[in-house]
CSV table of N, CA, C and O in Angstrom, one decimal:
chain,number,residue,atom,x,y,z
A,73,ARG,N,-20.4,-15.5,-7.7
A,73,ARG,CA,-19.8,-16.3,-6.6
A,73,ARG,C,-20.5,-15.7,-5.3
A,73,ARG,O,-20.6,-14.5,-5.2
A,74,PRO,N,-20.9,-16.6,-4.5
A,74,PRO,CA,-21.6,-16.1,-3.2
A,74,PRO,C,-20.6,-15.5,-2.3
A,74,PRO,O,-19.4,-15.7,-2.4
A,75,PRO,N,-21.1,-14.6,-1.4
A,75,PRO,CA,-20.2,-14.0,-0.4
A,75,PRO,C,-19.5,-15.0,0.4
A,75,PRO,O,-20.0,-16.1,0.6
A,76,ARG,N,-18.3,-14.6,0.9
A,76,ARG,CA,-17.6,-15.5,1.8
A,76,ARG,C,-18.5,-15.9,3.0
A,76,ARG,O,-19.2,-15.0,3.4
A,77,SER,N,-18.3,-17.1,3.5
A,77,SER,CA,-19.1,-17.5,4.6
A,77,SER,C,-18.7,-16.6,5.8
A,77,SER,O,-17.5,-16.6,6.2
A,78,THR,N,-19.6,-15.9,6.4
A,78,THR,CA,-19.3,-15.0,7.5
A,78,THR,C,-20.6,-14.8,8.3
A,78,THR,O,-21.7,-15.0,7.8
A,79,LEU,N,-20.4,-14.6,9.6
A,79,LEU,CA,-21.5,-14.3,10.5
A,79,LEU,C,-21.9,-12.8,10.5
A,79,LEU,O,-22.9,-12.4,10.9
A,80,ASP,N,-21.0,-12.0,9.9
A,80,ASP,CA,-21.1,-10.6,9.9
A,80,ASP,C,-21.8,-10.1,8.6
A,80,ASP,O,-21.2,-10.2,7.6
A,81,ARG,N,-23.0,-9.7,8.7
A,81,ARG,CA,-23.7,-9.2,7.5
A,81,ARG,C,-23.1,-8.1,6.8
A,81,ARG,O,-23.0,-8.0,5.6
A,82,SER,N,-22.5,-7.1,7.5
A,82,SER,CA,-21.9,-6.0,6.9
A,82,SER,C,-20.6,-6.4,6.2
A,82,SER,O,-20.3,-5.8,5.1
A,83,SER,N,-19.9,-7.4,6.6
A,83,SER,CA,-18.8,-7.9,6.0
A,83,SER,C,-19.2,-8.5,4.6
A,83,SER,O,-18.5,-8.4,3.6
A,84,ALA,N,-20.3,-9.3,4.6
A,84,ALA,CA,-20.8,-9.9,3.4
A,84,ALA,C,-21.2,-8.9,2.4
A,84,ALA,O,-20.9,-8.9,1.2
A,85,ALA,N,-21.9,-7.8,2.9
A,85,ALA,CA,-22.3,-6.7,2.0
A,85,ALA,C,-21.1,-6.0,1.5
A,85,ALA,O,-21.0,-5.6,0.3
A,86,SER,N,-20.1,-5.8,2.3
A,86,SER,CA,-18.8,-5.2,1.8
A,86,SER,C,-18.2,-6.0,0.7
A,86,SER,O,-17.7,-5.5,-0.3
A,87,ASP,N,-18.2,-7.3,0.9
A,87,ASP,CA,-17.6,-8.2,-0.2
A,87,ASP,C,-18.3,-8.1,-1.5
A,87,ASP,O,-17.7,-8.0,-2.6
A,88,VAL,N,-19.7,-8.0,-1.4
A,88,VAL,CA,-20.5,-7.9,-2.6
A,88,VAL,C,-20.2,-6.5,-3.3
A,88,VAL,O,-20.0,-6.4,-4.5
A,89,TYR,N,-20.1,-5.5,-2.5
A,89,TYR,CA,-19.9,-4.1,-3.0
A,89,TYR,C,-18.5,-4.1,-3.7
A,89,TYR,O,-18.3,-3.5,-4.7
A,90,LYS,N,-17.5,-4.7,-3.0
A,90,LYS,CA,-16.1,-4.7,-3.6
A,90,LYS,C,-16.1,-5.4,-4.9
A,90,LYS,O,-15.5,-5.0,-5.9
A,91,ARG,N,-16.8,-6.6,-5.0
A,91,ARG,CA,-16.8,-7.3,-6.3
A,91,ARG,C,-17.5,-6.5,-7.4
A,91,ARG,O,-17.1,-6.5,-8.5
A,92,GLN,N,-18.6,-5.8,-7.0
A,92,GLN,CA,-19.3,-4.9,-8.0
A,92,GLN,C,-18.4,-3.8,-8.5
A,92,GLN,O,-18.3,-3.5,-9.7
A,93,THR,N,-17.6,-3.2,-7.6
A,93,THR,CA,-16.7,-2.2,-7.9
A,93,THR,C,-15.6,-2.7,-8.8
A,93,THR,O,-15.3,-2.1,-9.9
A,94,GLU,N,-15.1,-3.9,-8.5
A,94,GLU,CA,-14.0,-4.5,-9.3
A,94,GLU,C,-14.6,-4.8,-10.7
A,94,GLU,O,-13.9,-4.6,-11.7
A,95,ASP,N,-15.8,-5.4,-10.8
A,95,ASP,CA,-16.4,-5.7,-12.1
A,95,ASP,C,-16.6,-4.4,-12.9
A,95,ASP,O,-16.3,-4.5,-14.1
A,96,ASN,N,-17.1,-3.3,-12.3
A,96,ASN,CA,-17.2,-2.1,-13.0
A,96,ASN,C,-15.9,-1.6,-13.6
A,96,ASN,O,-15.8,-1.1,-14.7
A,97,ALA,N,-14.9,-1.7,-12.7
A,97,ALA,CA,-13.6,-1.2,-13.2
A,97,ALA,C,-13.1,-2.1,-14.3
A,97,ALA,O,-12.5,-1.5,-15.3
A,98,ALA,N,-13.2,-3.4,-14.2
A,98,ALA,CA,-12.8,-4.3,-15.3
A,98,ALA,C,-13.5,-3.9,-16.6
A,98,ALA,O,-12.9,-3.9,-17.7
A,99,LYS,N,-14.9,-3.7,-16.5
A,99,LYS,CA,-15.6,-3.3,-17.7
A,99,LYS,C,-15.1,-2.0,-18.3
A,99,LYS,O,-15.0,-1.9,-19.5
A,100,TYR,N,-14.8,-1.1,-17.4
A,100,TYR,CA,-14.3,0.2,-17.9
A,100,TYR,C,-13.0,0.0,-18.7
A,100,TYR,O,-12.8,0.6,-19.7
A,101,PHE,N,-12.1,-0.8,-18.1
A,101,PHE,CA,-10.8,-1.0,-18.7
A,101,PHE,C,-11.0,-1.7,-20.0
A,101,PHE,O,-10.3,-1.3,-21.0
A,102,LEU,N,-11.9,-2.7,-20.1
A,102,LEU,CA,-12.1,-3.4,-21.3
A,102,LEU,C,-12.7,-2.6,-22.4
A,102,LEU,O,-12.3,-2.6,-23.6
A,103,LYS,N,-13.6,-1.7,-22.0
A,103,LYS,CA,-14.2,-0.8,-23.0
A,103,LYS,C,-13.1,0.1,-23.6
A,103,LYS,O,-13.1,0.4,-24.8
A,104,ASN,N,-12.2,0.6,-22.7
A,104,ASN,CA,-11.1,1.5,-23.2
A,104,ASN,C,-10.1,0.7,-24.1
A,104,ASN,O,-9.6,1.2,-25.1
A,105,ILE,N,-9.9,-0.6,-23.8
A,105,ILE,CA,-9.0,-1.4,-24.6
A,105,ILE,C,-9.6,-1.5,-26.0
A,105,ILE,O,-8.8,-1.4,-27.0
A,106,PHE,N,-10.9,-1.9,-26.1
A,106,PHE,CA,-11.5,-2.0,-27.4
A,106,PHE,C,-11.4,-0.7,-28.2
A,106,PHE,O,-11.2,-0.7,-29.4
A,107,TYR,N,-11.7,0.4,-27.5
A,107,TYR,CA,-11.6,1.7,-28.2
A,107,TYR,C,-10.2,1.9,-28.7
A,107,TYR,O,-10.0,2.3,-29.9
A,108,LEU,N,-9.2,1.7,-27.9
A,108,LEU,CA,-7.8,1.9,-28.3
A,108,LEU,C,-7.4,1.0,-29.5
A,108,LEU,O,-6.7,1.4,-30.4
A,109,ILE,N,-7.9,-0.3,-29.5
A,109,ILE,CA,-7.6,-1.2,-30.6
A,109,ILE,C,-8.2,-0.6,-31.9
A,109,ILE,O,-7.5,-0.6,-32.9
A,110,ASP,N,-9.5,-0.1,-31.8
A,110,ASP,CA,-10.1,0.5,-33.0
A,110,ASP,C,-9.3,1.7,-33.5
A,110,ASP,O,-9.1,1.8,-34.7
A,111,GLU,N,-8.9,2.5,-32.5
A,111,GLU,CA,-8.1,3.7,-32.9
A,111,GLU,C,-6.7,3.3,-33.5
A,111,GLU,O,-6.3,3.9,-34.5
A,112,ALA,N,-6.1,2.3,-33.0
A,112,ALA,CA,-4.8,1.8,-33.5
A,112,ALA,C,-5.0,1.3,-34.9
A,112,ALA,O,-4.1,1.5,-35.8
A,113,LYS,N,-6.1,0.6,-35.2
A,113,LYS,CA,-6.3,0.1,-36.5
A,113,LYS,C,-6.4,1.2,-37.5
A,113,LYS,O,-5.9,1.2,-38.6
A,114,LYS,N,-7.2,2.3,-37.1
A,114,LYS,CA,-7.3,3.4,-38.0
A,114,LYS,C,-6.0,4.1,-38.2
A,114,LYS,O,-5.7,4.5,-39.3
A,115,ASP,N,-5.2,4.2,-37.2
A,115,ASP,CA,-3.9,4.9,-37.2
A,115,ASP,C,-2.9,4.2,-38.1
A,115,ASP,O,-1.9,4.8,-38.5
A,116,LEU,N,-3.1,2.9,-38.3
A,116,LEU,CA,-2.1,2.1,-39.1
A,116,LEU,C,-2.0,2.7,-40.5
A,116,LEU,O,-0.9,2.7,-41.1
A,117,LYS,N,-3.1,3.2,-41.0
A,117,LYS,CA,-3.1,3.9,-42.3
A,117,LYS,C,-2.7,5.3,-42.2
A,117,LYS,O,-2.0,5.8,-43.1
A,118,ASN,N,-3.3,6.1,-41.3
A,118,ASN,CA,-3.1,7.5,-41.3
A,118,ASN,C,-1.9,8.0,-40.5
A,118,ASN,O,-1.2,8.9,-41.0
A,119,SER,N,-1.6,7.5,-39.4
A,119,SER,CA,-0.4,7.9,-38.6
A,119,SER,C,0.2,6.8,-37.9
A,119,SER,O,0.0,6.6,-36.6
A,120,PRO,N,0.9,5.9,-38.6
A,120,PRO,CA,1.5,4.7,-37.9
A,120,PRO,C,2.4,5.0,-36.8
A,120,PRO,O,2.6,4.1,-35.9
A,121,GLU,N,3.0,6.2,-36.7
A,121,GLU,CA,3.9,6.5,-35.6
A,121,GLU,C,3.2,6.5,-34.2
A,121,GLU,O,3.9,6.4,-33.2
A,122,SER,N,1.9,6.7,-34.2
A,122,SER,CA,1.2,6.7,-33.0
A,122,SER,C,0.8,5.3,-32.5
A,122,SER,O,0.4,5.2,-31.3
A,123,VAL,N,0.9,4.3,-33.3
A,123,VAL,CA,0.4,3.0,-32.9
A,123,VAL,C,1.2,2.4,-31.8
A,123,VAL,O,0.6,1.8,-30.8
A,124,PRO,N,2.5,2.5,-31.7
A,124,PRO,CA,3.2,1.9,-30.6
A,124,PRO,C,2.8,2.4,-29.2
A,124,PRO,O,2.7,1.7,-28.2
A,125,GLY,N,2.5,3.7,-29.1
A,125,GLY,CA,2.0,4.3,-27.9
A,125,GLY,C,0.7,3.7,-27.5
A,125,GLY,O,0.4,3.4,-26.3
A,126,LYS,N,-0.2,3.5,-28.5
A,126,LYS,CA,-1.5,2.9,-28.2
A,126,LYS,C,-1.4,1.5,-27.8
A,126,LYS,O,-2.1,1.0,-26.9
A,127,ILE,N,-0.5,0.8,-28.4
A,127,ILE,CA,-0.2,-0.6,-28.0
A,127,ILE,C,0.2,-0.7,-26.5
A,127,ILE,O,-0.2,-1.6,-25.8
A,128,THR,N,1.1,0.2,-26.1
A,128,THR,CA,1.5,0.3,-24.7
A,128,THR,C,0.4,0.6,-23.8
A,128,THR,O,0.2,-0.1,-22.8
A,129,GLU,N,-0.5,1.5,-24.2
A,129,GLU,CA,-1.7,1.8,-23.4
A,129,GLU,C,-2.6,0.5,-23.2
A,129,GLU,O,-3.1,0.2,-22.2
A,130,ILE,N,-2.8,-0.2,-24.4
A,130,ILE,CA,-3.6,-1.4,-24.4
A,130,ILE,C,-3.0,-2.4,-23.4
A,130,ILE,O,-3.7,-3.0,-22.6
A,131,LYS,N,-1.7,-2.6,-23.5
A,131,LYS,CA,-1.0,-3.6,-22.7
A,131,LYS,C,-1.2,-3.2,-21.2
A,131,LYS,O,-1.5,-4.1,-20.4
A,132,ASN,N,-1.0,-2.0,-20.9
A,132,ASN,CA,-1.2,-1.5,-19.5
A,132,ASN,C,-2.6,-1.8,-18.9
A,132,ASN,O,-2.8,-2.2,-17.8
A,133,LEU,N,-3.6,-1.5,-19.8
A,133,LEU,CA,-5.0,-1.7,-19.4
A,133,LEU,C,-5.3,-3.2,-19.2
A,133,LEU,O,-6.0,-3.6,-18.3
A,134,LEU,N,-4.7,-4.0,-20.1
A,134,LEU,CA,-4.9,-5.5,-20.0
A,134,LEU,C,-4.2,-6.0,-18.7
A,134,LEU,O,-4.8,-6.8,-18.0
A,135,ILE,N,-3.1,-5.5,-18.3
A,135,ILE,CA,-2.4,-5.8,-17.0
A,135,ILE,C,-3.3,-5.5,-15.9
A,135,ILE,O,-3.5,-6.3,-14.9
A,136,LYS,N,-3.9,-4.2,-15.9
A,136,LYS,CA,-4.8,-3.8,-14.8
A,136,LYS,C,-6.0,-4.7,-14.7
A,136,LYS,O,-6.4,-5.1,-13.6
A,137,THR,N,-6.6,-5.0,-15.9
A,137,THR,CA,-7.8,-5.9,-15.9
A,137,THR,C,-7.4,-7.3,-15.3
A,137,THR,O,-8.2,-7.8,-14.6
A,138,GLU,N,-6.3,-7.8,-15.7
A,138,GLU,CA,-5.9,-9.1,-15.2
A,138,GLU,C,-5.7,-9.1,-13.7
A,138,GLU,O,-6.2,-10.0,-13.0
A,139,ARG,N,-5.1,-8.0,-13.2
A,139,ARG,CA,-5.0,-7.9,-11.7
A,139,ARG,C,-6.3,-7.9,-11.0
A,139,ARG,O,-6.5,-8.5,-10.0
A,140,LEU,N,-7.3,-7.1,-11.6
A,140,LEU,CA,-8.6,-7.1,-11.0
A,140,LEU,C,-9.3,-8.4,-11.0
A,140,LEU,O,-9.9,-8.8,-10.0
A,141,ILE,N,-9.1,-9.1,-12.1
A,141,ILE,CA,-9.7,-10.5,-12.2
A,141,ILE,C,-9.1,-11.4,-11.2
A,141,ILE,O,-9.8,-12.2,-10.5
A,142,ASN,N,-7.8,-11.4,-11.1
A,142,ASN,CA,-7.1,-12.3,-10.2
A,142,ASN,C,-7.4,-12.0,-8.7
A,142,ASN,O,-7.5,-12.9,-7.9
A,143,ASN,N,-7.5,-10.7,-8.4
A,143,ASN,CA,-7.8,-10.3,-7.0
A,143,ASN,C,-9.2,-10.6,-6.6
A,143,ASN,O,-9.5,-10.8,-5.4
A,144,SER,N,-10.1,-10.6,-7.6
A,144,SER,CA,-11.5,-10.9,-7.2
A,144,SER,C,-11.9,-12.4,-7.2
A,144,SER,O,-12.9,-12.8,-6.8
A,145,SER,N,-10.9,-13.2,-7.7
A,145,SER,CA,-11.2,-14.7,-7.7
A,145,SER,C,-10.8,-15.3,-6.4
A,145,SER,O,-10.0,-14.9,-5.7
């Protein structure tokens, strides 16, 4: 998405930087989500008692990712 229409170049650059930071954070959260999903799948066999905690972590990361996406749109 192009920067917001503005006459101030520094403001446009700030918008681009903010979006890049939000994109990097979303990618980081998603990477961790997939890692936790893989770990939870392994734990289903070995230590099922740890799965609910991992599901909670996944849910929290998904909520953070959703907020980032909504705030950047």
